[in-house]
CSV table of C-alpha atoms in Angstrom, one decimal:
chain,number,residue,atom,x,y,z
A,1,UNK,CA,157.4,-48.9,109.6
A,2,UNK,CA,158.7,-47.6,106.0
A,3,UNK,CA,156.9,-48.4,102.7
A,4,UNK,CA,157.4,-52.0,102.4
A,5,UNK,CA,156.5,-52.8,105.8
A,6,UNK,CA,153.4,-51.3,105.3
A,7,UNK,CA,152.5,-53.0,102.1
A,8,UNK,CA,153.5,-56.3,103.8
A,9,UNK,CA,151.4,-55.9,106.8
A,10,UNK,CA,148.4,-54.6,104.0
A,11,UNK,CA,149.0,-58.0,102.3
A,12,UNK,CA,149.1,-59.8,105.4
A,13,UNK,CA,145.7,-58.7,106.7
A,14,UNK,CA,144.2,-59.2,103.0
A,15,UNK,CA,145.2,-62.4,103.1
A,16,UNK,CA,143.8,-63.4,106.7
A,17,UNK,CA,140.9,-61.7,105.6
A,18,UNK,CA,140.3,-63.7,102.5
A,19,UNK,CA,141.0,-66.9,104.5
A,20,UNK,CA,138.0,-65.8,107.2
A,21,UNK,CA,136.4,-65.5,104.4
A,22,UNK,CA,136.4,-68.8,102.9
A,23,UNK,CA,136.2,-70.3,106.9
A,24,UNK,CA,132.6,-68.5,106.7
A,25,UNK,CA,131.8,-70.7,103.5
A,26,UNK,CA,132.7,-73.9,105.9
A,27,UNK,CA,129.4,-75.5,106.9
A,28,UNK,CA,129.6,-77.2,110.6
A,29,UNK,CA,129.4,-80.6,111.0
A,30,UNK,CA,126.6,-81.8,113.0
A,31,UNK,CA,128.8,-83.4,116.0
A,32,UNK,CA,129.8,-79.8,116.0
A,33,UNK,CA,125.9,-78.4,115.9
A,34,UNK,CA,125.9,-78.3,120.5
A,35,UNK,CA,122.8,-75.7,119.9
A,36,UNK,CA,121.5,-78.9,117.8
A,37,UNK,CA,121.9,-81.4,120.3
A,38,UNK,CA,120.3,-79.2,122.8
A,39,UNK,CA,117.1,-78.3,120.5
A,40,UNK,CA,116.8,-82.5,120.1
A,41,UNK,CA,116.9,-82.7,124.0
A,42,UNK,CA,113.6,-79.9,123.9
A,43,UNK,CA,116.0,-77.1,125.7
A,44,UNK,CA,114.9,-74.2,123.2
A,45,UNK,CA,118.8,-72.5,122.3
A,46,UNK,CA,118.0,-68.5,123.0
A,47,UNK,CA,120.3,-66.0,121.5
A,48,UNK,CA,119.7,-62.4,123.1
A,49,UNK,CA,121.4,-59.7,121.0
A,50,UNK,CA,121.4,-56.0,122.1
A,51,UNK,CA,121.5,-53.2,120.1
A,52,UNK,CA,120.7,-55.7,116.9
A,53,UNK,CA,119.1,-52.9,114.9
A,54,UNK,CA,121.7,-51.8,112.9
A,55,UNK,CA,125.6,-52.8,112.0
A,56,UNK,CA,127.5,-55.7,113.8
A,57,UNK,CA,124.9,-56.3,116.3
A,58,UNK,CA,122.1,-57.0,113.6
A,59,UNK,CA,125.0,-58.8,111.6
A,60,UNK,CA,125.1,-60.9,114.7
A,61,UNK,CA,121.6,-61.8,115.0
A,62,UNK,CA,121.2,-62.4,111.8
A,63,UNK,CA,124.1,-65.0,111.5
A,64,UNK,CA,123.0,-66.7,114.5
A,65,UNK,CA,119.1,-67.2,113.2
A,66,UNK,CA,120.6,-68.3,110.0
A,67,UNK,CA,122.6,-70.7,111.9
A,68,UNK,CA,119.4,-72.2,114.0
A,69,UNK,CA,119.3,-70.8,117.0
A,70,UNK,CA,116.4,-68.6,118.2
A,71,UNK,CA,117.2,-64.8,118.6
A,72,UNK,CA,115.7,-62.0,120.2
A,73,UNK,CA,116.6,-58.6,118.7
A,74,UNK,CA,117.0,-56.2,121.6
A,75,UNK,CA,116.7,-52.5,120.9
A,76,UNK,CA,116.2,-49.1,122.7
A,77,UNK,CA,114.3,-48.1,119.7
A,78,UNK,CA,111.2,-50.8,119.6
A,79,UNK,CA,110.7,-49.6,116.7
A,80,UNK,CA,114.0,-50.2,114.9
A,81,UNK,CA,114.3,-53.4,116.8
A,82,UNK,CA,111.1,-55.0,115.1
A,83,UNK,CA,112.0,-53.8,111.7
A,84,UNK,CA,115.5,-55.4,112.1
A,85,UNK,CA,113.8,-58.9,113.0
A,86,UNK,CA,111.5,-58.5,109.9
A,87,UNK,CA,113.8,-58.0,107.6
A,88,UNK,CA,116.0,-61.1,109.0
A,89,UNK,CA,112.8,-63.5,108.6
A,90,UNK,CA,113.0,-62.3,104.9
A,91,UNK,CA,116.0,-62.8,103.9
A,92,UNK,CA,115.3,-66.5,104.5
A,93,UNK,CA,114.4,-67.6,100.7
A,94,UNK,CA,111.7,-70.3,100.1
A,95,UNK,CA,110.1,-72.7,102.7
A,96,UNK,CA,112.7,-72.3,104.9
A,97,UNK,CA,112.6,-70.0,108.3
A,98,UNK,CA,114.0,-68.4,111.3
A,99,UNK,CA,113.5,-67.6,114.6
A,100,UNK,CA,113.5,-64.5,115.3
A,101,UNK,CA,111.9,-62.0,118.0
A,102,UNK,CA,112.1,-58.5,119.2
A,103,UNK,CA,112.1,-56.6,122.2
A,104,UNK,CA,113.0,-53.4,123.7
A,105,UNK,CA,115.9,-52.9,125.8
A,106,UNK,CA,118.1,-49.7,127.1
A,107,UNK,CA,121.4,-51.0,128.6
A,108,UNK,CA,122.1,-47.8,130.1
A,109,UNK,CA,118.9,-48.0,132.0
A,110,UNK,CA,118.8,-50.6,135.3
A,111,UNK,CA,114.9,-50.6,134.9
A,112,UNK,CA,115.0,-51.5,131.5
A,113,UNK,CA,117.7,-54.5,131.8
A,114,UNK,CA,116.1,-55.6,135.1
A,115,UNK,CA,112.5,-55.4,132.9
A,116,UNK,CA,114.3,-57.7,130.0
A,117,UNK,CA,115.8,-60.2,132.5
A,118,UNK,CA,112.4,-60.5,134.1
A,119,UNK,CA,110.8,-61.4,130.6
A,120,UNK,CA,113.4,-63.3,129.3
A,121,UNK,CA,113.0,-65.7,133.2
A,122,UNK,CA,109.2,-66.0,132.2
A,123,UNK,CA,109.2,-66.1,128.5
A,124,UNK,CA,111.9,-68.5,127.8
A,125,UNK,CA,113.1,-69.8,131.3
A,126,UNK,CA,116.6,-68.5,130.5
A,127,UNK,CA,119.1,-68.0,127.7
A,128,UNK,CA,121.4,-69.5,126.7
A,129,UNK,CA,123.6,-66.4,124.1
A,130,UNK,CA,124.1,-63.4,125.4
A,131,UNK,CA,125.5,-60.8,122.4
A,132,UNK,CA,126.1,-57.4,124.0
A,133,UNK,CA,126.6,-54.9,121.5
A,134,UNK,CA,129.2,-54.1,120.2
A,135,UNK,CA,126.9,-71.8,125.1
A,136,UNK,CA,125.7,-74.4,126.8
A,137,UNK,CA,125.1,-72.8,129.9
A,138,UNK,CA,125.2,-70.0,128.1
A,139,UNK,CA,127.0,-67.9,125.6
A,140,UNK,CA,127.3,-63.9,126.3
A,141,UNK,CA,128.7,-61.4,123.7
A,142,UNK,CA,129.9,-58.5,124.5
A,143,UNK,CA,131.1,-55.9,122.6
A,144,UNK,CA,131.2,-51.8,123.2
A,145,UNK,CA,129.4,-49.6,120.8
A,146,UNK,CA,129.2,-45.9,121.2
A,147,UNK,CA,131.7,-43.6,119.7
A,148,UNK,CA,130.9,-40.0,119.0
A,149,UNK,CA,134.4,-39.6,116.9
A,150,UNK,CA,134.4,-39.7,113.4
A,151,UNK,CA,137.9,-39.7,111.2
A,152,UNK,CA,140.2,-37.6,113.1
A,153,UNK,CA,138.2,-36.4,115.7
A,154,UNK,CA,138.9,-36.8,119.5
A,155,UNK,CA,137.0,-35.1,121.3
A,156,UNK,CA,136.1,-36.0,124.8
A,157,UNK,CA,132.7,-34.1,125.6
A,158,UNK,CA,130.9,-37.4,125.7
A,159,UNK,CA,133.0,-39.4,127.5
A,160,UNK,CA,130.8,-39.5,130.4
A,161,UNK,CA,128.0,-41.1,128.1
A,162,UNK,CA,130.4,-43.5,126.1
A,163,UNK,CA,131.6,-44.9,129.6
A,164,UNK,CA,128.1,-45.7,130.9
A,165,UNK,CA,127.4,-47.3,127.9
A,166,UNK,CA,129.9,-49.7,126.7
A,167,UNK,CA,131.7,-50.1,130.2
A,168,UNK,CA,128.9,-50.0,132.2
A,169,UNK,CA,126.5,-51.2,130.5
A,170,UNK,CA,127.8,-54.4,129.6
A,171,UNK,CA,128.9,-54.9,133.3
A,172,UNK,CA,124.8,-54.1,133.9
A,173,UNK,CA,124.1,-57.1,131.3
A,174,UNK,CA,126.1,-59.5,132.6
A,175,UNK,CA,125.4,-59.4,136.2
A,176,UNK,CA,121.4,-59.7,134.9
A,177,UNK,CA,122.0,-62.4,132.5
A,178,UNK,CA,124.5,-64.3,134.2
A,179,UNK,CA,121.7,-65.6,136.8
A,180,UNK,CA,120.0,-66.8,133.5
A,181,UNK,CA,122.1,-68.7,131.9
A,182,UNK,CA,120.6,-71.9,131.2
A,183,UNK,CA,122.7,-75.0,132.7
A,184,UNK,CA,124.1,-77.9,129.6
A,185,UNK,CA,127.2,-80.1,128.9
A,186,UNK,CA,128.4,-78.1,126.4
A,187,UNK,CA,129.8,-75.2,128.7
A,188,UNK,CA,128.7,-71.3,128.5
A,189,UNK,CA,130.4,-68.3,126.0
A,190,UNK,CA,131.1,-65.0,126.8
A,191,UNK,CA,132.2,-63.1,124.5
A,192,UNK,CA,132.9,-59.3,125.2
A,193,UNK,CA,133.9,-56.2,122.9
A,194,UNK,CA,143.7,-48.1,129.8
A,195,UNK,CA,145.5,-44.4,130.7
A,196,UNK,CA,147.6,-44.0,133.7
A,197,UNK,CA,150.6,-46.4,132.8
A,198,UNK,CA,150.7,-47.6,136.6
A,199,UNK,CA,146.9,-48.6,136.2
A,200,UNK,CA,147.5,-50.0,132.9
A,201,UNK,CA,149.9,-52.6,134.1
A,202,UNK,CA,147.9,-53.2,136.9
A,203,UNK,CA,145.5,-54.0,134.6
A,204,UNK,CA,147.2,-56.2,132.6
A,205,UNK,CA,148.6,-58.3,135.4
A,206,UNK,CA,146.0,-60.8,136.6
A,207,UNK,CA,146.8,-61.4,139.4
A,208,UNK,CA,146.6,-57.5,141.0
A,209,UNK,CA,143.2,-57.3,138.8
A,210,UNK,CA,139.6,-56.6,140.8
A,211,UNK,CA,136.6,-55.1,140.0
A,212,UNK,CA,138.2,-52.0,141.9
A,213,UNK,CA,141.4,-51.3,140.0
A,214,UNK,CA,139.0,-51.4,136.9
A,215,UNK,CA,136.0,-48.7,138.5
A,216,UNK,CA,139.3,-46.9,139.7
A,217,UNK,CA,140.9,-46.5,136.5
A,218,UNK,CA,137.3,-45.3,135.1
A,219,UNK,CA,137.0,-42.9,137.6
A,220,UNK,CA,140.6,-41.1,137.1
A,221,UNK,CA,139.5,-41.2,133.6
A,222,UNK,CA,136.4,-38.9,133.9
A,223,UNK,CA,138.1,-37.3,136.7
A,224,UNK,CA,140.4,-35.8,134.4
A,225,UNK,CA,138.4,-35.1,131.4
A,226,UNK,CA,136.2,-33.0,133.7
A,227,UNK,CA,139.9,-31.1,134.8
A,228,UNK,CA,140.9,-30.9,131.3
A,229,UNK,CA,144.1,-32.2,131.7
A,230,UNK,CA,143.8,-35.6,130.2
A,231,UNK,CA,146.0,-35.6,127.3
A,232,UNK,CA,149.1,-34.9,129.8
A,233,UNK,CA,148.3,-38.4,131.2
A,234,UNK,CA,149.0,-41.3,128.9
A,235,UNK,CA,145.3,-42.0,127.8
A,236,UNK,CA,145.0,-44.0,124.2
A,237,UNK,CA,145.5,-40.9,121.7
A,238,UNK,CA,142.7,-42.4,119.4
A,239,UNK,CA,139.6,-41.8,120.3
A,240,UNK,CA,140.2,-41.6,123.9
A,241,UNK,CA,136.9,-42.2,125.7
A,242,UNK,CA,135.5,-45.4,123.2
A,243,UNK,CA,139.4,-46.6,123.8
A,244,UNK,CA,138.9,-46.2,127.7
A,245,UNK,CA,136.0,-48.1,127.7
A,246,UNK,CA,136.8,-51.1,125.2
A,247,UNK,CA,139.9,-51.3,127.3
A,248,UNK,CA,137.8,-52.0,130.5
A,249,UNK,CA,135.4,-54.4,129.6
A,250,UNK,CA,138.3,-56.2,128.0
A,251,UNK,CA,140.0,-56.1,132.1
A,252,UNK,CA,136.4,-57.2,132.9
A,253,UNK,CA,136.2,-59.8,130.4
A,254,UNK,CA,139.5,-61.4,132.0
A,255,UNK,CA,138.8,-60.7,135.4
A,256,UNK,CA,135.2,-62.3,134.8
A,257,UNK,CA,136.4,-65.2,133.1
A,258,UNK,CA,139.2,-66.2,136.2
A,259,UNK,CA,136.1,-65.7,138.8
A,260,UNK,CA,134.0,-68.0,136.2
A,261,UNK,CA,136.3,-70.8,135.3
A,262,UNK,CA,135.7,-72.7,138.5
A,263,UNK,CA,132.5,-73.5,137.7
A,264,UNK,CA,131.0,-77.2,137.8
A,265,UNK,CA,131.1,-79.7,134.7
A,266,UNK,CA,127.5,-78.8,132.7
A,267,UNK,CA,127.8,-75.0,134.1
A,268,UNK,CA,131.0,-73.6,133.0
A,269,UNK,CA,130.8,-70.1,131.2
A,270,UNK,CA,133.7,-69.3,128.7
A,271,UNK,CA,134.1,-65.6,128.4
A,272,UNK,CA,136.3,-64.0,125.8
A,273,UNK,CA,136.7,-60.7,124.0
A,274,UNK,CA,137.0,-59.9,120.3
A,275,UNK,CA,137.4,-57.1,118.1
A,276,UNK,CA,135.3,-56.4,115.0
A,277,UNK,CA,138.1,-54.5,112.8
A,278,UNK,CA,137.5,-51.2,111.1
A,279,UNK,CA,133.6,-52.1,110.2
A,280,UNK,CA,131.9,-49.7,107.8
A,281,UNK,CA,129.1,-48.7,110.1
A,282,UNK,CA,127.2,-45.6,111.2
A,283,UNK,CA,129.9,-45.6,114.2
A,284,UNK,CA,132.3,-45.3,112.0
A,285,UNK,CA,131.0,-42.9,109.7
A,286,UNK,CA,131.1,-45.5,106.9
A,287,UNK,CA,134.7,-45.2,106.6
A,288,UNK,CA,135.7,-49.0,107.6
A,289,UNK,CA,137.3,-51.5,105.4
A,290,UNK,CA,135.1,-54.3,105.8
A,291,UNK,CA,131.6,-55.2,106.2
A,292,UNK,CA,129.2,-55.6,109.1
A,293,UNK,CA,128.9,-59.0,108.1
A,294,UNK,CA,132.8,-59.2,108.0
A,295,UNK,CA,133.1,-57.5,111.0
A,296,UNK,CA,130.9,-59.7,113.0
A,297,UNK,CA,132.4,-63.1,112.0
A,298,UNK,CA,134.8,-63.4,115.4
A,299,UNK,CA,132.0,-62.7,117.8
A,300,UNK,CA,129.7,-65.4,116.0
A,301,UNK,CA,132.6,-68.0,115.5
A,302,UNK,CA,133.2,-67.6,119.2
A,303,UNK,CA,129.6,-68.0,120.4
A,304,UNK,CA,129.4,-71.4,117.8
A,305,UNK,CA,132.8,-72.9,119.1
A,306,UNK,CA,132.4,-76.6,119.2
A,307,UNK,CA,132.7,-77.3,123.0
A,308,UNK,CA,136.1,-78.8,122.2
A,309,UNK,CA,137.6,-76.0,121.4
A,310,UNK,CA,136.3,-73.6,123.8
A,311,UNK,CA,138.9,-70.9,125.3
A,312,UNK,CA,138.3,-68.8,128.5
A,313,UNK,CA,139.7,-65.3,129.2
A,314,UNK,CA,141.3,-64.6,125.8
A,315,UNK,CA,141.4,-61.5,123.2
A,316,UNK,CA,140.3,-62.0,119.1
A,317,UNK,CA,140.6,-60.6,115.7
A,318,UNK,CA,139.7,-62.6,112.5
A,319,UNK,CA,139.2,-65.3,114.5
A,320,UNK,CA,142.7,-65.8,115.9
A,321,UNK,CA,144.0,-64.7,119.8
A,322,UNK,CA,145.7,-61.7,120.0
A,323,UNK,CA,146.9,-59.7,122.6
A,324,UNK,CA,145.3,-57.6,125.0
């Protein structure tokens, strides 16, 4: 791409970015409001956010509280997690409020997420938003969130790590949650955040796609970063292990969604992926090009759709589909 492509496709993304921007301004109208209808029908709307200390997931829970729904901060640091909810309930100016909660939760840990599911069954009966970081029945987010790369760095020493977390760990989360969900008309959300070519397209072609192909294609992966020869085999050159693992959970995401989309009217779970952009976060070193709160926007929009518009099995940026 020479010079003026570039500074076309620059102007191009400024100019989406400025209209998400102004979408964001855009209050929703109350036929639009399901978590509304629910709360009048005394079916308490739970949001669950993980890892909603700091960056997009406390963007997340934040936009969600603002928007009326209930949230509960998860954190593996307890700490960190009930700071974040503090400073959520004062942002809110005046006589108005939020709900907002904290609790501690390690995704990497089975104990942990089978401890959370536990509490969230007894506490609150079920939830209803699930945002994974980094709908009626219910809504899950998911998006991965470890990267040990910063600028131009690929190294793969913690790919191991990185795997177990976003890949996973999100898989970990949604078989706990899933059982949770809590049944309405509006229909549930799930929102989540390859190398060897042969694998890839496998990947990529639905109808060859299992659980399987996707472990498979992780295993290979490690396989190889343990035998050092890696880079000879058609991994993403970008940070290799974050890419690895975003690319799975987005298979999962798809293959999830074609397993869930058979499910009854007042049951059905939509489950989608989206990408945050370049966010200026500790992940990224603070070298993004937009904001947390920018970079959270998709994931939120997604998790609000109006039931009308609800999509199943799809990819997002800037709140439009994109490609896988």
């Amino acid at each position: 791409m020479g010079k003026k492509g570039k500074e076309a496709a620059r102007e191009r993304r400024e100019q989406r970015r400025r209209e998400v921007t102004h979408l964001r301004t855009v209050p929703y109208e109350p036929h639009q409001r399901w978590w509304d209808h629910l709360e009048r029908a005394s079916a308490r709307v739970v949001a669950v956010v993980t890892g909603a200390n700091r960056g997009i997931g406390f963007e997340a829970a934040r936009q969600l509280a603002l928007h009326g729904l209930h949230v509960v901060v998860a954190s593996r640091d307890a700490e960190r997690g009930q700071v974040a909810a503090e400073l959520i309930r004062a942002e809110v100016p005046g006589e108005a409020s939020v709900s907002v909660e904290w609790r501690q939760l390690d995704v990497t840990d089975a104990a942990s997420v089978k401890a959370f599911a536990a509490w969230a069954a007894e506490t609150h009966g079920g939830i209803h938003v699930l945002v994974s970081r980094f709908p009626s029945s219910s809504l899950l987010l998911v998006s991965c969130r470890v990267n040990f790369n910063k600028g131009a760095e690929n190294s793969v020493e913690f790919a191991e790590e990185v795997i177990e977390t976003n890949y996973y760990g999100t898989k970990r989360m949604i078989d706990a949650m899933i059982p949770l969900m809590k049944p309405s008309p509006y229909g549930g959300r799930i929102v989540n955040r390859i190398g060897d070519v042969g694998l890839r397209d496998q990947l990529l072609n639905d109808d060859c796609l299992s659980e399987e192909l996707i472990d498979e294609m992780i295993t290979k992966f490690l396989e190889q970063v343990k035998q050092s020869n890696w880079p000879s085999n058609h991994w993403p050159q970008m940070y290799t292990d974050y890419s690895v693992s975003k690319l799975a959970v987005n298979a999962y995401t798809r293959l999830m969604a074609k397993r869930l989309s058979d499910q009854a009217e007042g049951q059905k779970i939509y489950m989608n992926c989206f990408c945050p952009g370049w966010v200026k976060t500790a992940m990224t070193g603070w070298e993004g090009n937009i904001s947390a709160e920018e970079g959270a926007d998709t994931g939120v929009w997604l998790a609000l759709l109006p039931q009308e518009q609800s999509t199943n099995g799809k990819f997002f940026a800037e709140r439009c589909e994109i490609s896988f």
